[in-house]
CSV table of C-alpha atoms and ligand atoms in Angstrom, one decimal:
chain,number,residue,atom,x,y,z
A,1,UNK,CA,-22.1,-64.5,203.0
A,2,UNK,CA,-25.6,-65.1,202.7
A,3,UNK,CA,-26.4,-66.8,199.7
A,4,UNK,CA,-30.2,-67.6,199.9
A,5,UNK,CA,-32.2,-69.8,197.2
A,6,UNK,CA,-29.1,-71.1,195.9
A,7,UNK,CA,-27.3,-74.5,195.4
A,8,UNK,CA,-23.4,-73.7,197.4
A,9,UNK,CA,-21.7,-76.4,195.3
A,10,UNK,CA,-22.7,-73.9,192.1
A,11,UNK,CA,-21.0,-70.9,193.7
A,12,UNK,CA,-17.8,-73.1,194.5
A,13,UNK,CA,-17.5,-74.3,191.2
A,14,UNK,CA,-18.3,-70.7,189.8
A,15,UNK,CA,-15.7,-69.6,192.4
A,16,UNK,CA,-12.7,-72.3,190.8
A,17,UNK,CA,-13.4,-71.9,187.4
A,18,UNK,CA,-13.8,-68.4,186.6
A,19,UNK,CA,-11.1,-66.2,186.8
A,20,UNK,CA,-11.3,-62.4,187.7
A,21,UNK,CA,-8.1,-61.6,186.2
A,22,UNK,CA,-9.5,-63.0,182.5
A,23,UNK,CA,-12.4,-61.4,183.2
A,24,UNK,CA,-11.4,-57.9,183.7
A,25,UNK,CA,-8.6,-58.8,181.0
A,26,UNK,CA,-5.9,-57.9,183.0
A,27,UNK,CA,-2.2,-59.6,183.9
A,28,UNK,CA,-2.6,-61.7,186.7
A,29,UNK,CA,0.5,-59.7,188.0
A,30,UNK,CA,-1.7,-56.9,189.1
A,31,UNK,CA,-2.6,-56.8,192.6
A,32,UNK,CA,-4.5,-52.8,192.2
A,33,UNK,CA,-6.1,-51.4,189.8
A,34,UNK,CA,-8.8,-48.2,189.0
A,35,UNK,CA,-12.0,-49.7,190.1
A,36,UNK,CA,-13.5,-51.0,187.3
A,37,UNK,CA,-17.2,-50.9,188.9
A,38,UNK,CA,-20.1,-48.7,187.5
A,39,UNK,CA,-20.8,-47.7,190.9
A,40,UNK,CA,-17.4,-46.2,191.4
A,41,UNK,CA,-17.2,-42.4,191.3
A,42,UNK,CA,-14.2,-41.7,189.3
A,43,UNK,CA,-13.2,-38.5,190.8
A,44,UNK,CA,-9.1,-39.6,189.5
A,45,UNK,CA,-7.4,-42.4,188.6
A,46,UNK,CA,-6.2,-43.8,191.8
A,47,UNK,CA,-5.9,-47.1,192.0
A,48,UNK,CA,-8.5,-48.9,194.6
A,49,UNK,CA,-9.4,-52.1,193.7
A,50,UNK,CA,-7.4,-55.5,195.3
A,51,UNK,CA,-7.5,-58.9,193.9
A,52,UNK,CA,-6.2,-61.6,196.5
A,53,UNK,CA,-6.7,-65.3,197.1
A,54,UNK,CA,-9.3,-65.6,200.2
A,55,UNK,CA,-10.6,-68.6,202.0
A,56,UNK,CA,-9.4,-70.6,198.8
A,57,UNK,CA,-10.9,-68.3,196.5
A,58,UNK,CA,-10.6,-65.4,194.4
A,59,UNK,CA,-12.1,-62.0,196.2
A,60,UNK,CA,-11.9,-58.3,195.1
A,61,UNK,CA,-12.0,-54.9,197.3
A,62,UNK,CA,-12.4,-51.8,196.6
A,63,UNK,CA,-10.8,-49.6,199.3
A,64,UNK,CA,-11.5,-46.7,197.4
A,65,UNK,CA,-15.4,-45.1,197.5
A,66,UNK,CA,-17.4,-47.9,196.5
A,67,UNK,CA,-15.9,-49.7,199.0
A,68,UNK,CA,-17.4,-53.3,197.2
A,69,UNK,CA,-16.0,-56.2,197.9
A,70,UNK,CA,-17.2,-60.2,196.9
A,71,UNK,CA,-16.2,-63.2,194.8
A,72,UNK,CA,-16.2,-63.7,191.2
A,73,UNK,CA,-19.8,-64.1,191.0
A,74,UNK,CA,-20.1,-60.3,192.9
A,75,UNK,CA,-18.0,-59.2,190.1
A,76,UNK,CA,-20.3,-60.0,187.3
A,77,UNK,CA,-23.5,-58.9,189.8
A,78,UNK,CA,-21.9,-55.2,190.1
A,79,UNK,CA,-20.4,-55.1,186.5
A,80,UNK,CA,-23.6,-56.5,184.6
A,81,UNK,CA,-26.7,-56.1,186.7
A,82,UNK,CA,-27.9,-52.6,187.9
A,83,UNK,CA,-28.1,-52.0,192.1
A,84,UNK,CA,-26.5,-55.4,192.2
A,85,UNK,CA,-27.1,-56.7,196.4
A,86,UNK,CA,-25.2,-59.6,197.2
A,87,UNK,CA,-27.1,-60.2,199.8
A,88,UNK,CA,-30.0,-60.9,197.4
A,89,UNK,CA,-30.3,-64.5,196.4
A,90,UNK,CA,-32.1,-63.5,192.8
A,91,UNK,CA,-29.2,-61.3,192.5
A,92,UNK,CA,-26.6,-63.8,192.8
A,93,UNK,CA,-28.5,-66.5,190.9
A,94,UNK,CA,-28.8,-64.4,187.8
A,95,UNK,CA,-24.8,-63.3,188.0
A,96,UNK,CA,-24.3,-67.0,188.1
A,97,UNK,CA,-26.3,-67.0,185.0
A,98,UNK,CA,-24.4,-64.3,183.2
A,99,UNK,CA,-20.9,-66.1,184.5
A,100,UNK,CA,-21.7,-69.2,183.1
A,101,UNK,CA,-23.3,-68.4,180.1
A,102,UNK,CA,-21.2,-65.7,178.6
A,103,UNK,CA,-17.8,-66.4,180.2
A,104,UNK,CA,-14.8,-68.6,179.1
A,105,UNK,CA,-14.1,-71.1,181.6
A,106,UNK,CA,-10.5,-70.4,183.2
A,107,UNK,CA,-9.8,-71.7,186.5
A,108,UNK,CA,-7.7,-68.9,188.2
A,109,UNK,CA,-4.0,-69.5,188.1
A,110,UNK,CA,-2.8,-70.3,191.8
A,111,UNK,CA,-0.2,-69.0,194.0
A,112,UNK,CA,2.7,-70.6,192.9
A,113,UNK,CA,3.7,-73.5,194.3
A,114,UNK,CA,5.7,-75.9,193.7
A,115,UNK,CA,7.1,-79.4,195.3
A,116,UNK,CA,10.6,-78.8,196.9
A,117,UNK,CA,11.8,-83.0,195.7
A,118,UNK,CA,13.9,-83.6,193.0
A,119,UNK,CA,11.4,-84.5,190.2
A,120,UNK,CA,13.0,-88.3,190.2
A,121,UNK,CA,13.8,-89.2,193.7
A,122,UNK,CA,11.1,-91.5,194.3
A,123,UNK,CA,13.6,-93.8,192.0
A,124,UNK,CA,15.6,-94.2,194.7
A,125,UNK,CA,13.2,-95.9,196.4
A,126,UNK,CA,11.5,-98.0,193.8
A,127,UNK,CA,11.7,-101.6,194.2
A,128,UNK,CA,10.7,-101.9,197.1
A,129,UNK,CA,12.0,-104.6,200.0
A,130,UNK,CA,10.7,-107.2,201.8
A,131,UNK,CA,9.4,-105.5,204.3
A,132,UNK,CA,6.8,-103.0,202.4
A,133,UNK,CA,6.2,-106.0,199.9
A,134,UNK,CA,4.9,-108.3,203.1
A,135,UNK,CA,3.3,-104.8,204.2
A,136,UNK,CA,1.7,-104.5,200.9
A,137,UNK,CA,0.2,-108.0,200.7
A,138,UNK,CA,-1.5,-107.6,204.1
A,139,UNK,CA,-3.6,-104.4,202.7
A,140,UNK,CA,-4.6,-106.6,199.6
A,141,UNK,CA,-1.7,-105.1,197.4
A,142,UNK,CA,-0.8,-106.6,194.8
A,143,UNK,CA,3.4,-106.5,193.1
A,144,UNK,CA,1.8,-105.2,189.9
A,145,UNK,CA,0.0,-102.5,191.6
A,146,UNK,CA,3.0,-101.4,193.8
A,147,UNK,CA,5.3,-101.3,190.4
A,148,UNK,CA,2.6,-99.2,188.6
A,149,UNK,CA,2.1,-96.8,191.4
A,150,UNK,CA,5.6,-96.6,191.9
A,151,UNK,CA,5.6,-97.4,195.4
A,152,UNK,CA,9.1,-98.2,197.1
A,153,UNK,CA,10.5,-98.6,200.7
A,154,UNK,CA,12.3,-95.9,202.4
A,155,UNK,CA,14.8,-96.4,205.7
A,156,UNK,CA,14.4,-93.0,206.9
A,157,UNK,CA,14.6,-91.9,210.5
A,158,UNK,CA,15.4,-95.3,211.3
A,159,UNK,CA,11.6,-96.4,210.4
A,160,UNK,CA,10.6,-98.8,207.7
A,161,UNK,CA,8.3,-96.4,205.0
A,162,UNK,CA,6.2,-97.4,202.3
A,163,UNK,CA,6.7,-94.7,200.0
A,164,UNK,CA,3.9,-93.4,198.0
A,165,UNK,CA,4.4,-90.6,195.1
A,166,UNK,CA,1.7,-88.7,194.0
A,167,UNK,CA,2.1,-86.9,190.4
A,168,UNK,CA,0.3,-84.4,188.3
A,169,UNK,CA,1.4,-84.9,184.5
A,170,UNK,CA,4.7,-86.4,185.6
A,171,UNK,CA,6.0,-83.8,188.0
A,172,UNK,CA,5.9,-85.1,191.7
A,173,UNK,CA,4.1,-83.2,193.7
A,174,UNK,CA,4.8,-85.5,197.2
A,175,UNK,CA,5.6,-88.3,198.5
A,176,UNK,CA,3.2,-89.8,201.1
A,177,UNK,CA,5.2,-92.4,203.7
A,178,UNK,CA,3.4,-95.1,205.7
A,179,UNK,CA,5.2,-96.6,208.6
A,180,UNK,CA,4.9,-100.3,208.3
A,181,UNK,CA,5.3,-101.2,211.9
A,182,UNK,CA,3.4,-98.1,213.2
A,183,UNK,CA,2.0,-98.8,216.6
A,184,UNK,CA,0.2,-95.5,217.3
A,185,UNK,CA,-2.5,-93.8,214.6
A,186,UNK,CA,0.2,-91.1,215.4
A,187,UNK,CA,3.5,-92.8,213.3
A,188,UNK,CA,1.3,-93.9,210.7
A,189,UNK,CA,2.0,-91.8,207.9
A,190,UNK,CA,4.6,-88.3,207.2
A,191,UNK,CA,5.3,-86.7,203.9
A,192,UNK,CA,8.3,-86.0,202.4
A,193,UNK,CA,10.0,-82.9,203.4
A,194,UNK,CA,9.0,-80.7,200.1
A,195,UNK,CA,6.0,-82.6,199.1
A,196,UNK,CA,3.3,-80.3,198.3
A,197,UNK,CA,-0.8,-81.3,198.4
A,198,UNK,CA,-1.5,-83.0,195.4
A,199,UNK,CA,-4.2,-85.8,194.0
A,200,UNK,CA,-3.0,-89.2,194.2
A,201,UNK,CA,-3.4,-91.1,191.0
A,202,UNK,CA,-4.7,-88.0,189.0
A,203,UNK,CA,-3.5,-89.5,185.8
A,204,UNK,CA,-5.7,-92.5,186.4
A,205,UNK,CA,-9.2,-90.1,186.4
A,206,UNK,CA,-7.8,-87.0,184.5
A,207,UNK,CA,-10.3,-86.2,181.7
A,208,UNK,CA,-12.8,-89.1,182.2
A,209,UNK,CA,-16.0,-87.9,181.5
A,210,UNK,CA,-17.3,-91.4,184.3
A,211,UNK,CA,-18.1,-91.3,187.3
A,212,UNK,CA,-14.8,-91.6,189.8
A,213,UNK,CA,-14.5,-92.4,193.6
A,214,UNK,CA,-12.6,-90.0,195.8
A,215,UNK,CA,-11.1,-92.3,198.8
A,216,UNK,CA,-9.1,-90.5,202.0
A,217,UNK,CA,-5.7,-92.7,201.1
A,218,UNK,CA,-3.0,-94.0,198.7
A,219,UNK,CA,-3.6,-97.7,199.8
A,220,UNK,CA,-7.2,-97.3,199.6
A,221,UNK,CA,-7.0,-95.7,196.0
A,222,UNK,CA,-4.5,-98.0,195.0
A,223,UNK,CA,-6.4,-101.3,196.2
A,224,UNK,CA,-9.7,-99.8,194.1
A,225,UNK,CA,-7.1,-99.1,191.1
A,226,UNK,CA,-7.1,-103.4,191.2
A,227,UNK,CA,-10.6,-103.9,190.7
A,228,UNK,CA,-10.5,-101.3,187.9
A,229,UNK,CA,-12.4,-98.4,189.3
A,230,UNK,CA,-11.7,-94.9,188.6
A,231,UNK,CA,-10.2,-93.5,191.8
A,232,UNK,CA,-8.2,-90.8,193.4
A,233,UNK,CA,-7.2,-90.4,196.8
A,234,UNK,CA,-6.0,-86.3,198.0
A,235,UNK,CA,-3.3,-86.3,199.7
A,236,UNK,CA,-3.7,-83.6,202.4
A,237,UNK,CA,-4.8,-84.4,205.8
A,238,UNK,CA,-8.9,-85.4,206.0
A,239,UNK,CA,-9.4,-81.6,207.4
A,240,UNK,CA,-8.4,-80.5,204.3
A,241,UNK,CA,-11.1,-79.4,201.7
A,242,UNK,CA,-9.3,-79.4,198.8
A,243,UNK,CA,-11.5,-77.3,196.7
A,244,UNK,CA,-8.4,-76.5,194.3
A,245,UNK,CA,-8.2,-80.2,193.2
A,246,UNK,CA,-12.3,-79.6,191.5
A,247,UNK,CA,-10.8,-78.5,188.3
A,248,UNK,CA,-8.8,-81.8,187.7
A,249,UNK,CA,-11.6,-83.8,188.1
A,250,UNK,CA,-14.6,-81.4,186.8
A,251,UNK,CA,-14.9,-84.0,184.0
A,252,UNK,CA,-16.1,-86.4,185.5
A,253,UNK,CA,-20.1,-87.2,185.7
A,254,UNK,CA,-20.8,-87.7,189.2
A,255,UNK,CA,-18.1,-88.0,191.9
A,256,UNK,CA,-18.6,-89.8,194.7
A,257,UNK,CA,-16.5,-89.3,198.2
A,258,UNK,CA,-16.3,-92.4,200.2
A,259,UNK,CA,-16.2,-92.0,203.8
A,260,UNK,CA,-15.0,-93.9,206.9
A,261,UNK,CA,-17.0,-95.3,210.2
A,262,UNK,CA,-14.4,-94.2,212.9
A,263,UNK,CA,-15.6,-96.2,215.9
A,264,UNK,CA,-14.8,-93.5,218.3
A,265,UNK,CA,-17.9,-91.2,218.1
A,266,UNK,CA,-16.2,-87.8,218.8
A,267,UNK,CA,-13.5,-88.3,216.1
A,268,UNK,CA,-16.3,-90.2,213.4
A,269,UNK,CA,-18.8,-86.8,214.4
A,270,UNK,CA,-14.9,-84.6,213.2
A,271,UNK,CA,-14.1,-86.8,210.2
A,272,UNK,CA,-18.2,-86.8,209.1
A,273,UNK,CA,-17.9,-83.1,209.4
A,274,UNK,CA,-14.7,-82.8,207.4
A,275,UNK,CA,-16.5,-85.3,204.7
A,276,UNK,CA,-19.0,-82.9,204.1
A,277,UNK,CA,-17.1,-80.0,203.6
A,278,UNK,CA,-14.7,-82.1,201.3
A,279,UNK,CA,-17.8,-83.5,199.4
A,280,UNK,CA,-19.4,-79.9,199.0
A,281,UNK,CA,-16.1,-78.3,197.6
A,282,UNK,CA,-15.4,-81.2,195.3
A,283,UNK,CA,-19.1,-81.6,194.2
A,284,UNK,CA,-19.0,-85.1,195.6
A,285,UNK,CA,-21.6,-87.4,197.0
A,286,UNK,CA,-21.0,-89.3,200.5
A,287,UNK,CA,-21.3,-93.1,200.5
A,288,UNK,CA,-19.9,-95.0,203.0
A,289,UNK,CA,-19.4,-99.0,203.9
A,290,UNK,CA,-21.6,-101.0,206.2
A,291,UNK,CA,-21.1,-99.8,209.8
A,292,UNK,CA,-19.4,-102.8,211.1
A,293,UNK,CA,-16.7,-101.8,208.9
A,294,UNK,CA,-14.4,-99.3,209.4
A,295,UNK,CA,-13.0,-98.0,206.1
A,296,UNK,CA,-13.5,-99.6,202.5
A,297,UNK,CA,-10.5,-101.3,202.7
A,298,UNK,CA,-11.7,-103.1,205.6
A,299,UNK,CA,-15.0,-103.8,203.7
A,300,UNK,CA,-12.8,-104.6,200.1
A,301,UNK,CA,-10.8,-107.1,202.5
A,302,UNK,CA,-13.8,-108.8,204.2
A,303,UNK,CA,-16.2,-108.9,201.7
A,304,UNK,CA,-15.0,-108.4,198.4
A,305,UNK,CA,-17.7,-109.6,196.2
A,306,UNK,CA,-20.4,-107.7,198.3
A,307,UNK,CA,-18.0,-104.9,198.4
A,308,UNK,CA,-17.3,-104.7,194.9
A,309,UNK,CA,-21.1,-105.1,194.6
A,310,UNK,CA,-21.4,-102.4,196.8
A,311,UNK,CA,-18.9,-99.9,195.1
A,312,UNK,CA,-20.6,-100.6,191.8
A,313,UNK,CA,-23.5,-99.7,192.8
A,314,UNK,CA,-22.3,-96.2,194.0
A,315,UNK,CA,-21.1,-95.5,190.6
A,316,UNK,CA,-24.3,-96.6,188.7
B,1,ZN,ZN1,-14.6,-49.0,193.7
């Protein structure tokens, strides 16, 4: 949809935080109801008017006479301002207004779902061997930080795994596996049958009011985590926006998404392209590290004191 004259972040951010359920004051059980728009000619009381999760958002339609249809922000347009186009950029802007300043945040309660692992198993795995500790050291991780994270070592499918929980308010939501002797970008990394996409370390950034760094992985996250920066690392796949994760960190003051250099041009042009979209659901800024560097690991590694310098900077 067209929405001319206007910032998108705002519109993703109304589109996460406000709820049409709350708004209309109805249970979120109700999947159609009688139209509640002013443009509706009530002839009876049939019920018209859908309210499903689309494209990560919440979207109405009316398959009754009005036939509208739109996001949350379309909802307030039609409900408050009078021959409401959502094609019109003005329009939209002042429902934005409206939202924002007469509506209780409420971000809109997901589809339910809900990690398949036993809440605890990641104890099985915890400490972990030699292998993930000499692993470990080579990516600049120290014992402490493994123990604090939680990481462990995992034998499965005859492969040596560095195992990787990721929790929100101490229920696990995954675990993320690295394959310590990986030889193709393929083997590198699997989840745990019944992990579900989380936020790595959301504990560590939940509520801060500074600004946080969103890195693409757990070892990148973790190895930040050392030098005391706020981080948190998603856990879905780079093509993955994310945009559900905004709410956990809407606290923060500026969030800033720190991209790779890929060598290979056709996959750096994919992964650029996937940063952006990431970066524009989650409100983030891109930085990156100096082109002869791959990742900021490889920078952190390096370089640390310039890196550090660097990362410092970002935040400032
Ligand atoms: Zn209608």
């Amino acid at each position: 949809m067209v929405r001319k004259g206007l910032r998108h972040s705002r519109v993703y951010e109304a589109r996460q935080l406000y709820d049409i359920y709350s708004i209309l004051g109805i249970p979120t059980n109700k999947k159609l109801i009688v139209c509640p728009l002013p443009q509706h000619p009530h002839h009876n009381n049939t019920p018209s008017f859908s309210i499903s999760m689309k494209d990560g958002h919440q979207h109405f339609h009316c398959f009754g006479a009005c036939g509208a249809s739109g996001d949350v922000i379309d909802l307030i347009g039609y409900l408050q301002i009078s021959n409401y186009d959502s094609l019109n950029g003005e329009h939209v802007r002042r429902a934005l207004e409206i939202l924002s300043a007469g509506y209780k945040i409420s971000p809109p309660a997901r589809a339910p779902r809900t990690p398949a692992l036993p809440n605890d198993i990641w104890e099985t795995f915890v400490p972990p061997g030699a292998e993930v500790l000499e692993y470990a050291k080579m990516r600049g991780l120290k014992p402490e930080t493994l123990k604090k994270f939680m990481v462990g070592q995992s034998g499965m499918f005859g492969k040596t795994w560095m195992t990787m929980p990721a929790f929100h308010f101490g229920r696990l939501q995954g675990i993320k596996m690295r394959n310590v002797h990986a030889v193709h970008v393929r083997d590198r990394y699997a989840s745990m049958e019944g992990s579900i996409n989380g936020l790595f370390n959301l504990n560590g950034i939940y509520y801060s009011p500074d600004p946080i760094l969103i890195v693409k992985g757990e070892i990148a996250a973790m190895l930040l985590d050392q030098y005391g920066f706020l981080v948190c690392a998603p856990t879905a796949g780079e093509s993955t926006a994310c945009a559900e994760l905004l709410p956990h960190m809407i606290w923060s003051s500026r969030r800033i998404l720190v991209a790779d250099n890929d060598p290979d041009p056709k996959v750096r042009r994919m992964m650029d392209e996937y940063a952006v979209k990431r970066a524009e659901m989650l409100r983030a800024e891109i930085k990156r590290p100096p082109e002869q560097y791959k990742d900021i690991d490889d920078f952190l590694l390096a370089e640390p004191k310039l890196a550090l310098a660097a990362v410092e900077g970002w935040l400032k």
